[in-house]
């Protein structure tokens, strides 16, 4: 069965600090897909990134970067120079159609 | 706005009553998903449709839950004889996927928050 673990329940940092959100996944599939979603206080889940299992290249998008390591079954997310607007709950998930989500990490960026 | 919409946004009901939620996906999206999210947890998959066919149902979906997508466009989720444990946020998502192929991304609606008293 698929499983996603986000061990950090809550993280609080001061603005401009870098912060990394951890994600560990379990699957028996050889081909699989990993995602990160953001859920701001408004409640609507916002897609951030999709990564497939045969592409281990790290990705950077502005202040966001993702580190995918199959050897450790991890797909970590780093925000560089955090801003107050980054405050949200972040979910890691996996799936081809139906998604299995982790429990989420509540990130608070303090001014 | 052409995003996923859900109605109502909030529903308060008494235990034992039936409730129905509606989801309008992004037009031309052929896949539609229902998830349930309780406080402090990630969304849990309930069921999904490809066009009008219901392709998968979670074991979480008891006999009191039923979902339809009659014309392959909007979908409804009905809960009969509600229980306090049904209190949650019900999320709908849609995507455009070729048959048998994975989704690139799912677009989520704002959710319907259900409170059962």
PDB file of C-alpha atoms in Angstrom:
ATOM      1  CA  UNK A   1       0.000   0.000   0.000  1.00  0.00           C
ATOM      2  CA  UNK A   2       1.051   3.546  -0.549  1.00  0.00           C
ATOM      3  CA  UNK A   3       1.911   5.728   2.397  1.00  0.00           C
ATOM      4  CA  UNK A   4       3.222   9.258   2.847  1.00  0.00           C
ATOM      5  CA  UNK A   5       4.774  10.477   6.071  1.00  0.00           C
ATOM      6  CA  UNK A   6       5.373  14.088   6.988  1.00  0.00           C
ATOM      7  CA  UNK A   7       7.002  13.865  10.370  1.00  0.00           C
ATOM      8  CA  UNK A   8       7.015  17.612  11.024  1.00  0.00           C
ATOM      9  CA  UNK A   9       3.593  18.609  12.275  1.00  0.00           C
ATOM     10  CA  UNK A  10       4.398  22.294  12.720  1.00  0.00           C
ATOM     11  CA  UNK A  11       7.310  24.542  11.834  1.00  0.00           C
ATOM     12  CA  UNK A  12       7.691  28.174  12.812  1.00  0.00           C
ATOM     13  CA  UNK A  13      10.466  30.395  11.483  1.00  0.00           C
ATOM     14  CA  UNK A  14      11.226  34.051  11.146  1.00  0.00           C
ATOM     15  CA  UNK A  15      10.820  35.709   7.773  1.00  0.00           C
ATOM     16  CA  UNK A  16      13.782  35.352   5.402  1.00  0.00           C
ATOM     17  CA  UNK A  17      14.930  32.109   6.958  1.00  0.00           C
ATOM     18  CA  UNK A  18      15.222  29.026   4.774  1.00  0.00           C
ATOM     19  CA  UNK A  19      12.982  26.135   5.718  1.00  0.00           C
ATOM     20  CA  UNK A  20      12.797  22.500   4.581  1.00  0.00           C
ATOM     21  CA  UNK A  21       9.693  20.360   4.783  1.00  0.00           C
ATOM     22  CA  UNK A  22      10.323  16.627   4.879  1.00  0.00           C
ATOM     23  CA  UNK A  23       8.379  13.945   3.054  1.00  0.00           C
ATOM     24  CA  UNK A  24       8.971  10.200   3.095  1.00  0.00           C
ATOM     25  CA  UNK A  25       6.916   7.882   0.938  1.00  0.00           C
ATOM     26  CA  UNK A  26       6.319   4.145   0.697  1.00  0.00           C
ATOM     27  CA  UNK A  27       5.244   2.306  -2.416  1.00  0.00           C
ATOM     28  CA  UNK A  28       5.721  -1.036  -4.122  1.00  0.00           C
ATOM     29  CA  UNK A  29       5.183   0.470  -7.572  1.00  0.00           C
ATOM     30  CA  UNK A  30       8.167   0.912  -9.864  1.00  0.00           C
ATOM     31  CA  UNK A  31       6.519   3.895 -11.513  1.00  0.00           C
ATOM     32  CA  UNK A  32       4.945   6.423  -9.218  1.00  0.00           C
ATOM     33  CA  UNK A  33       4.166  10.115  -8.957  1.00  0.00           C
ATOM     34  CA  UNK A  34       4.809  12.514  -6.112  1.00  0.00           C
ATOM     35  CA  UNK A  35       3.200  15.879  -5.482  1.00  0.00           C
ATOM     36  CA  UNK A  36       3.323  18.841  -3.189  1.00  0.00           C
ATOM     37  CA  UNK A  37       0.219  20.923  -2.484  1.00  0.00           C
ATOM     38  CA  UNK A  38      -0.208  24.094  -0.453  1.00  0.00           C
ATOM     39  CA  UNK A  39      -3.334  24.760   1.615  1.00  0.00           C
ATOM     40  CA  UNK A  40      -3.500  28.426   2.679  1.00  0.00           C
ATOM     41  CA  UNK A  41      -5.933  29.612   5.372  1.00  0.00           C
ATOM     42  CA  UNK A  42      -8.615  30.003   2.706  1.00  0.00           C
ATOM     43  CA  UNK A  43      -8.654  26.191   2.509  1.00  0.00           C
ATOM     44  CA  UNK A  44      -8.260  25.534  -1.207  1.00  0.00           C
ATOM     45  CA  UNK A  45      -5.451  23.132  -2.109  1.00  0.00           C
ATOM     46  CA  UNK A  46      -2.994  24.628  -4.579  1.00  0.00           C
ATOM     47  CA  UNK A  47      -0.793  22.432  -6.745  1.00  0.00           C
ATOM     48  CA  UNK A  48       2.936  23.149  -6.484  1.00  0.00           C
ATOM     49  CA  UNK A  49       4.789  20.350  -8.221  1.00  0.00           C
ATOM     50  CA  UNK A  50       4.547  16.833  -9.673  1.00  0.00           C
ATOM     51  CA  UNK A  51       7.520  14.520  -9.975  1.00  0.00           C
ATOM     52  CA  UNK A  52       7.609  11.048 -11.512  1.00  0.00           C
ATOM     53  CA  UNK A  53       9.768   8.235 -10.221  1.00  0.00           C
ATOM     54  CA  UNK A  54      12.099   8.066 -13.191  1.00  0.00           C
ATOM     55  CA  UNK A  55      13.126  11.698 -13.024  1.00  0.00           C
ATOM     56  CA  UNK A  56      15.382  12.321 -10.037  1.00  0.00           C
ATOM     57  CA  UNK A  57      16.529  15.749 -11.119  1.00  0.00           C
ATOM     58  CA  UNK A  58      16.042  18.349  -8.454  1.00  0.00           C
ATOM     59  CA  UNK A  59      13.834  21.227  -9.422  1.00  0.00           C
ATOM     60  CA  UNK A  60      13.899  24.905  -8.581  1.00  0.00           C
ATOM     61  CA  UNK A  61      11.076  27.348  -9.111  1.00  0.00           C
ATOM     62  CA  UNK A  62      11.864  30.790  -7.763  1.00  0.00           C
ATOM     63  CA  UNK A  63      12.257  30.476  -4.001  1.00  0.00           C
ATOM     64  CA  UNK A  64      10.983  26.898  -4.032  1.00  0.00           C
ATOM     65  CA  UNK A  65      13.119  23.827  -4.601  1.00  0.00           C
ATOM     66  CA  UNK A  66      12.524  20.113  -4.352  1.00  0.00           C
ATOM     67  CA  UNK A  67      14.986  17.323  -3.578  1.00  0.00           C
ATOM     68  CA  UNK A  68      13.852  13.870  -4.749  1.00  0.00           C
ATOM     69  CA  UNK A  69      15.967  10.934  -3.559  1.00  0.00           C
ATOM     70  CA  UNK A  70      14.795   7.432  -4.415  1.00  0.00           C
ATOM     71  CA  UNK A  71      17.509   5.872  -2.259  1.00  0.00           C
ATOM     72  CA  UNK A  72      15.904   7.292   0.866  1.00  0.00           C
ATOM     73  CA  UNK A  73      12.312   7.457  -0.497  1.00  0.00           C
ATOM     74  CA  UNK A  74      12.213  11.150   0.226  1.00  0.00           C
ATOM     75  CA  UNK A  75      10.836  14.155  -1.599  1.00  0.00           C
ATOM     76  CA  UNK A  76      11.729  17.208   0.456  1.00  0.00           C
ATOM     77  CA  UNK A  77      10.633  20.775  -0.195  1.00  0.00           C
ATOM     78  CA  UNK A  78      12.712  23.839   0.620  1.00  0.00           C
ATOM     79  CA  UNK A  79      11.582  27.436   0.710  1.00  0.00           C
ATOM     80  CA  UNK A  80      14.437  29.907   0.500  1.00  0.00           C
ATOM     81  CA  UNK A  81      14.150  33.368   2.050  1.00  0.00           C
ATOM     82  CA  UNK A  82      10.695  32.598   3.437  1.00  0.00           C
ATOM     83  CA  UNK A  83       7.942  35.210   3.422  1.00  0.00           C
ATOM     84  CA  UNK A  84       4.844  35.670   5.547  1.00  0.00           C
ATOM     85  CA  UNK A  85       2.698  34.730   2.539  1.00  0.00           C
ATOM     86  CA  UNK A  86       4.283  31.267   2.600  1.00  0.00           C
ATOM     87  CA  UNK A  87       2.392  30.522   5.806  1.00  0.00           C
ATOM     88  CA  UNK A  88       0.119  27.567   5.069  1.00  0.00           C
ATOM     89  CA  UNK A  89      -0.258  23.833   5.520  1.00  0.00           C
ATOM     90  CA  UNK A  90       1.822  21.907   3.005  1.00  0.00           C
ATOM     91  CA  UNK A  91       0.937  18.403   1.900  1.00  0.00           C
ATOM     92  CA  UNK A  92       3.062  15.817   0.203  1.00  0.00           C
ATOM     93  CA  UNK A  93       1.158  13.146  -1.728  1.00  0.00           C
ATOM     94  CA  UNK A  94       1.571  10.325  -4.188  1.00  0.00           C
ATOM     95  CA  UNK A  95      -0.614   8.629  -6.776  1.00  0.00           C
ATOM     96  CA  UNK A  96      -1.388   8.216 -10.442  1.00  0.00           C
ATOM     97  CA  UNK A  97      -5.080   9.005 -10.160  1.00  0.00           C
ATOM     98  CA  UNK A  98      -6.304   8.884  -6.552  1.00  0.00           C
ATOM     99  CA  UNK A  99      -3.881  10.680  -4.271  1.00  0.00           C
ATOM    100  CA  UNK A 100      -2.600   9.496  -0.911  1.00  0.00           C
ATOM    101  CA  UNK A 101      -1.688  12.466   1.268  1.00  0.00           C
ATOM    102  CA  UNK A 102       0.569  12.891   4.251  1.00  0.00           C
ATOM    103  CA  UNK A 103      -0.757  14.534   7.394  1.00  0.00           C
ATOM    104  CA  UNK A 104       0.644  17.899   6.382  1.00  0.00           C
ATOM    105  CA  UNK A 105       3.096  20.352   7.887  1.00  0.00           C
ATOM    106  CA  UNK A 106       1.762  23.643   9.198  1.00  0.00           C
ATOM    107  CA  UNK A 107       4.316  26.311   8.339  1.00  0.00           C
ATOM    108  CA  UNK A 108       4.183  29.672  10.082  1.00  0.00           C
ATOM    109  CA  UNK A 109       6.424  32.474   8.908  1.00  0.00           C
ATOM    110  CA  UNK A 110       6.686  35.213  11.507  1.00  0.00           C
ATOM    111  CA  UNK A 111       7.514  38.784  10.511  1.00  0.00           C
TER     112      UNK A 111
ATOM    113  CA  UNK B   1     -13.676  32.058 -13.115  1.00  0.00           C
ATOM    114  CA  UNK B   2     -13.338  28.562 -14.495  1.00  0.00           C
ATOM    115  CA  UNK B   3     -12.076  26.771 -11.390  1.00  0.00           C
ATOM    116  CA  UNK B   4     -13.721  23.892  -9.532  1.00  0.00           C
ATOM    117  CA  UNK B   5     -16.772  25.053  -7.620  1.00  0.00           C
ATOM    118  CA  UNK B   6     -18.609  23.371  -4.755  1.00  0.00           C
ATOM    119  CA  UNK B   7     -21.971  24.046  -3.227  1.00  0.00           C
ATOM    120  CA  UNK B   8     -22.801  24.649  -0.457  1.00  0.00           C
ATOM    121  CA  UNK B   9     -19.648  25.916   1.197  1.00  0.00           C
ATOM    122  CA  UNK B  10     -20.989  25.148   4.660  1.00  0.00           C
ATOM    123  CA  UNK B  11     -23.672  22.774   5.855  1.00  0.00           C
ATOM    124  CA  UNK B  12     -24.900  22.230   9.381  1.00  0.00           C
ATOM    125  CA  UNK B  13     -27.272  19.349   9.910  1.00  0.00           C
ATOM    126  CA  UNK B  14     -28.672  17.217  12.661  1.00  0.00           C
ATOM    127  CA  UNK B  15     -27.682  13.624  13.132  1.00  0.00           C
ATOM    128  CA  UNK B  16     -29.835  11.337  11.057  1.00  0.00           C
ATOM    129  CA  UNK B  17     -30.570  13.832   8.294  1.00  0.00           C
ATOM    130  CA  UNK B  18     -29.534  13.379   4.673  1.00  0.00           C
ATOM    131  CA  UNK B  19     -27.275  15.876   2.944  1.00  0.00           C
ATOM    132  CA  UNK B  20     -26.198  16.347  -0.660  1.00  0.00           C
ATOM    133  CA  UNK B  21     -23.205  18.262  -1.974  1.00  0.00           C
ATOM    134  CA  UNK B  22     -22.530  19.364  -5.506  1.00  0.00           C
ATOM    135  CA  UNK B  23     -19.269  19.754  -7.385  1.00  0.00           C
ATOM    136  CA  UNK B  24     -18.819  21.472 -10.739  1.00  0.00           C
ATOM    137  CA  UNK B  25     -15.431  20.580 -12.229  1.00  0.00           C
ATOM    138  CA  UNK B  26     -13.422  22.605 -14.669  1.00  0.00           C
ATOM    139  CA  UNK B  27     -15.212  22.256 -17.966  1.00  0.00           C
ATOM    140  CA  UNK B  28     -13.798  19.529 -20.204  1.00  0.00           C
ATOM    141  CA  UNK B  29     -12.068  17.816 -17.283  1.00  0.00           C
ATOM    142  CA  UNK B  30     -13.015  14.163 -17.580  1.00  0.00           C
ATOM    143  CA  UNK B  31     -11.902  13.016 -14.132  1.00  0.00           C
ATOM    144  CA  UNK B  32     -13.567  14.035 -10.917  1.00  0.00           C
ATOM    145  CA  UNK B  33     -12.522  13.107  -7.394  1.00  0.00           C
ATOM    146  CA  UNK B  34     -14.062  13.335  -3.935  1.00  0.00           C
ATOM    147  CA  UNK B  35     -11.868  13.529  -0.834  1.00  0.00           C
ATOM    148  CA  UNK B  36     -12.648  14.010   2.835  1.00  0.00           C
ATOM    149  CA  UNK B  37     -10.454  16.037   5.158  1.00  0.00           C
ATOM    150  CA  UNK B  38     -10.809  16.085   8.941  1.00  0.00           C
ATOM    151  CA  UNK B  39      -9.129  18.618  11.181  1.00  0.00           C
ATOM    152  CA  UNK B  40      -5.370  18.305  11.275  1.00  0.00           C
ATOM    153  CA  UNK B  41      -5.267  15.541   8.680  1.00  0.00           C
ATOM    154  CA  UNK B  42      -4.526  15.302   4.999  1.00  0.00           C
ATOM    155  CA  UNK B  43      -7.323  14.666   2.520  1.00  0.00           C
ATOM    156  CA  UNK B  44      -8.463  11.051   2.195  1.00  0.00           C
ATOM    157  CA  UNK B  45      -9.657   9.665  -1.100  1.00  0.00           C
ATOM    158  CA  UNK B  46     -13.334   8.679  -1.289  1.00  0.00           C
ATOM    159  CA  UNK B  47     -14.138   8.001  -4.929  1.00  0.00           C
ATOM    160  CA  UNK B  48     -13.451   9.045  -8.479  1.00  0.00           C
ATOM    161  CA  UNK B  49     -15.125   9.207 -11.857  1.00  0.00           C
ATOM    162  CA  UNK B  50     -13.827   9.141 -15.356  1.00  0.00           C
ATOM    163  CA  UNK B  51     -16.580  10.774 -17.372  1.00  0.00           C
ATOM    164  CA  UNK B  52     -19.776   9.276 -15.934  1.00  0.00           C
ATOM    165  CA  UNK B  53     -18.218   5.995 -14.800  1.00  0.00           C
ATOM    166  CA  UNK B  54     -17.367   5.581 -11.138  1.00  0.00           C
ATOM    167  CA  UNK B  55     -14.032   3.783 -11.351  1.00  0.00           C
ATOM    168  CA  UNK B  56     -13.005   3.415  -7.735  1.00  0.00           C
ATOM    169  CA  UNK B  57     -14.493   3.715  -4.271  1.00  0.00           C
ATOM    170  CA  UNK B  58     -12.603   3.763  -1.017  1.00  0.00           C
ATOM    171  CA  UNK B  59     -13.513   1.445   1.826  1.00  0.00           C
ATOM    172  CA  UNK B  60     -14.112   4.687   3.717  1.00  0.00           C
ATOM    173  CA  UNK B  61     -17.223   5.127   1.621  1.00  0.00           C
ATOM    174  CA  UNK B  62     -19.833   3.298   3.649  1.00  0.00           C
ATOM    175  CA  UNK B  63     -23.273   2.302   2.354  1.00  0.00           C
ATOM    176  CA  UNK B  64     -24.586   5.637   3.580  1.00  0.00           C
ATOM    177  CA  UNK B  65     -22.485   7.478   1.006  1.00  0.00           C
ATOM    178  CA  UNK B  66     -23.315   7.609  -2.660  1.00  0.00           C
ATOM    179  CA  UNK B  67     -21.816   9.648  -5.470  1.00  0.00           C
ATOM    180  CA  UNK B  68     -23.032  10.252  -8.978  1.00  0.00           C
ATOM    181  CA  UNK B  69     -21.872  11.995 -12.093  1.00  0.00           C
ATOM    182  CA  UNK B  70     -24.831  11.423 -14.392  1.00  0.00           C
ATOM    183  CA  UNK B  71     -23.724  13.267 -17.512  1.00  0.00           C
ATOM    184  CA  UNK B  72     -20.014  13.294 -16.965  1.00  0.00           C
ATOM    185  CA  UNK B  73     -20.074  16.926 -15.892  1.00  0.00           C
ATOM    186  CA  UNK B  74     -21.109  17.911 -12.352  1.00  0.00           C
ATOM    187  CA  UNK B  75     -21.154  15.397  -9.514  1.00  0.00           C
ATOM    188  CA  UNK B  76     -23.159  14.979  -6.330  1.00  0.00           C
ATOM    189  CA  UNK B  77     -22.159  13.319  -3.082  1.00  0.00           C
ATOM    190  CA  UNK B  78     -25.004  12.258  -0.803  1.00  0.00           C
ATOM    191  CA  UNK B  79     -24.689  11.159   2.796  1.00  0.00           C
ATOM    192  CA  UNK B  80     -27.708   9.446   4.272  1.00  0.00           C
ATOM    193  CA  UNK B  81     -28.485   9.243   7.991  1.00  0.00           C
ATOM    194  CA  UNK B  82     -25.572  11.480   8.895  1.00  0.00           C
ATOM    195  CA  UNK B  83     -23.496  10.732  11.976  1.00  0.00           C
ATOM    196  CA  UNK B  84     -21.297  13.031  14.011  1.00  0.00           C
ATOM    197  CA  UNK B  85     -18.246  11.237  12.616  1.00  0.00           C
ATOM    198  CA  UNK B  86     -19.179  12.495   9.156  1.00  0.00           C
ATOM    199  CA  UNK B  87     -18.257  16.047  10.178  1.00  0.00           C
ATOM    200  CA  UNK B  88     -15.406  17.026   7.878  1.00  0.00           C
ATOM    201  CA  UNK B  89     -14.441  19.091   4.861  1.00  0.00           C
ATOM    202  CA  UNK B  90     -15.493  17.393   1.634  1.00  0.00           C
ATOM    203  CA  UNK B  91     -13.205  18.314  -1.229  1.00  0.00           C
ATOM    204  CA  UNK B  92     -13.778  17.874  -4.909  1.00  0.00           C
ATOM    205  CA  UNK B  93     -11.018  17.868  -7.517  1.00  0.00           C
ATOM    206  CA  UNK B  94     -10.929  17.516 -11.274  1.00  0.00           C
ATOM    207  CA  UNK B  95      -8.315  16.701 -13.862  1.00  0.00           C
ATOM    208  CA  UNK B  96      -7.866  16.017 -17.534  1.00  0.00           C
ATOM    209  CA  UNK B  97      -6.445  12.556 -18.091  1.00  0.00           C
ATOM    210  CA  UNK B  98      -6.126  10.131 -20.948  1.00  0.00           C
ATOM    211  CA  UNK B  99      -7.538   6.705 -20.225  1.00  0.00           C
ATOM    212  CA  UNK B 100      -5.069   4.666 -18.182  1.00  0.00           C
ATOM    213  CA  UNK B 101      -2.645   7.542 -17.879  1.00  0.00           C
ATOM    214  CA  UNK B 102      -1.793   9.334 -14.664  1.00  0.00           C
ATOM    215  CA  UNK B 103      -2.948  12.827 -13.852  1.00  0.00           C
ATOM    216  CA  UNK B 104      -0.575  15.717 -14.305  1.00  0.00           C
ATOM    217  CA  UNK B 105      -2.320  17.627 -11.561  1.00  0.00           C
ATOM    218  CA  UNK B 106      -5.643  17.783  -9.825  1.00  0.00           C
ATOM    219  CA  UNK B 107      -7.412  21.079  -9.364  1.00  0.00           C
ATOM    220  CA  UNK B 108      -9.242  21.344  -6.069  1.00  0.00           C
ATOM    221  CA  UNK B 109     -12.396  23.196  -5.172  1.00  0.00           C
ATOM    222  CA  UNK B 110     -12.891  25.222  -1.988  1.00  0.00           C
ATOM    223  CA  UNK B 111     -14.643  22.357  -0.220  1.00  0.00           C
ATOM    224  CA  UNK B 112     -17.913  21.904   1.647  1.00  0.00           C
ATOM    225  CA  UNK B 113     -17.588  21.962   5.398  1.00  0.00           C
ATOM    226  CA  UNK B 114     -20.111  19.640   7.009  1.00  0.00           C
ATOM    227  CA  UNK B 115     -20.993  19.858  10.683  1.00  0.00           C
ATOM    228  CA  UNK B 116     -23.262  17.181  12.108  1.00  0.00           C
ATOM    229  CA  UNK B 117     -24.816  18.100  15.449  1.00  0.00           C
TER     230      UNK B 117
END
